[in-house]
mmCIF file of C-alpha atoms in Angstrom:
data_model
loop_
_atom_site.group_PDB
_atom_site.id
_atom_site.type_symbol
_atom_site.label_atom_id
_atom_site.label_comp_id
_atom_site.label_asym_id
_atom_site.label_seq_id
_atom_site.Cartn_x
_atom_site.Cartn_y
_atom_site.Cartn_z
ATOM 1 C CA MET A 128 -8.082 -15.436 2.657
ATOM 2 C CA SER A 129 -5.004 -16.907 5.354
ATOM 3 C CA ILE A 130 -1.045 -15.510 4.573
ATOM 4 C CA ASP A 131 0.196 -19.259 5.042
ATOM 5 C CA TYR A 132 3.903 -18.267 3.492
ATOM 6 C CA ALA A 133 6.062 -14.846 3.235
ATOM 7 C CA GLU A 134 10.080 -14.076 2.047
ATOM 8 C CA ILE A 135 11.085 -11.259 0.582
ATOM 9 C CA MET A 136 13.759 -13.031 -2.528
ATOM 10 C CA GLU A 137 15.815 -10.969 -4.633
ATOM 11 C CA THR A 138 14.589 -10.941 -9.012
ATOM 12 C CA LYS A 139 15.833 -13.488 -10.801
ATOM 13 C CA SER A 140 17.382 -10.602 -12.941
ATOM 14 C CA GLY A 141 19.289 -8.752 -10.281
ATOM 15 C CA ARG A 142 16.993 -5.514 -10.171
ATOM 16 C CA GLY A 143 15.028 -5.753 -6.791
ATOM 17 C CA GLU A 144 13.534 -7.448 -4.697
ATOM 18 C CA HIS A 145 10.398 -8.963 -4.184
ATOM 19 C CA LEU A 146 7.807 -9.698 -1.640
ATOM 20 C CA LYS A 147 6.689 -13.986 -2.153
ATOM 21 C CA LEU A 148 2.575 -14.583 -0.239
ATOM 22 C CA GLU A 149 1.499 -18.060 -0.349
ATOM 23 C CA LEU A 150 -2.415 -16.856 0.215
ATOM 24 C CA VAL A 151 -4.870 -20.122 1.242
ATOM 25 C CA VAL A 152 -8.581 -19.493 0.585
ATOM 26 C CA LEU A 153 -10.302 -19.832 4.221
ATOM 27 C CA GLU A 154 -14.153 -19.419 3.039
ATOM 28 C CA SER A 155 -15.732 -19.407 -0.812
ATOM 29 C CA PRO A 156 -19.642 -18.800 -1.031
ATOM 30 C CA ASP A 157 -19.620 -22.113 -2.887
ATOM 31 C CA GLY A 158 -16.745 -24.217 -1.177
ATOM 32 C CA ALA A 159 -15.543 -24.845 -4.004
ATOM 33 C CA ASN A 160 -12.181 -22.527 -3.832
ATOM 34 C CA GLN A 161 -11.929 -23.912 0.378
ATOM 35 C CA ASN A 162 -8.612 -24.731 0.485
ATOM 36 C CA ARG A 163 -6.945 -23.265 -2.924
ATOM 37 C CA ARG A 164 -4.069 -21.728 -2.407
ATOM 38 C CA VAL A 165 -3.020 -18.351 -4.071
ATOM 39 C CA PHE A 166 0.374 -16.670 -4.786
ATOM 40 C CA GLN A 167 1.161 -13.100 -5.534
ATOM 41 C CA TYR A 168 4.562 -11.262 -5.981
ATOM 42 C CA HIS A 169 4.995 -8.134 -4.932
ATOM 43 C CA MET A 170 8.176 -5.222 -5.553
ATOM 44 C CA ILE A 171 9.834 -3.890 -2.385
ATOM 45 C CA ARG A 172 12.710 -2.142 -4.666
ATOM 46 C CA HIS A 173 12.741 -2.297 -8.738
ATOM 47 C CA ASP A 174 15.217 -0.250 -10.371
ATOM 48 C CA ASN A 175 11.812 0.593 -12.510
ATOM 49 C CA GLU A 176 10.857 3.476 -9.773
ATOM 50 C CA ALA A 177 6.294 3.599 -11.236
ATOM 51 C CA THR A 178 7.458 -1.513 -10.567
ATOM 52 C CA GLN A 179 8.054 -0.473 -7.173
ATOM 53 C CA ARG A 180 5.542 2.009 -6.297
ATOM 54 C CA ILE A 181 3.240 -0.820 -7.263
ATOM 55 C CA GLY A 182 4.315 -3.401 -5.543
ATOM 56 C CA ARG A 183 4.466 -1.205 -2.305
ATOM 57 C CA GLU A 184 1.326 0.008 -2.907
ATOM 58 C CA TYR A 185 -0.285 -3.748 -2.260
ATOM 59 C CA ILE A 186 1.518 -4.129 0.480
ATOM 60 C CA GLU A 187 0.807 -0.703 2.085
ATOM 61 C CA GLU A 188 -2.731 -2.284 1.157
ATOM 62 C CA LEU A 189 -2.523 -5.399 3.034
ATOM 63 C CA ALA A 190 -0.514 -3.755 5.831
ATOM 64 C CA ARG A 191 -3.471 -1.520 6.481
ATOM 65 C CA ALA A 192 -6.416 -4.891 5.714
ATOM 66 C CA ILE A 193 -4.499 -6.205 8.521
ATOM 67 C CA GLY A 194 -4.102 -3.457 10.841
ATOM 68 C CA LEU A 195 -0.604 -2.816 10.712
ATOM 69 C CA SER A 196 -0.926 0.454 9.182
#
């Protein structure tokens, strides 16, 4: 997968900010999913601490996976 687009946006509720990611599948075993787009949203800031923690944990994992730890 490759990150094709990323943007930090305020949530519609106004309760926080999230990272919007658009990913592209570069390869798949049978080729059926190649070039398919996957959309993800991960919380950066939120008034619910658990929601914020989960979002930030994913972003930290992503940073480690691409060598930004």
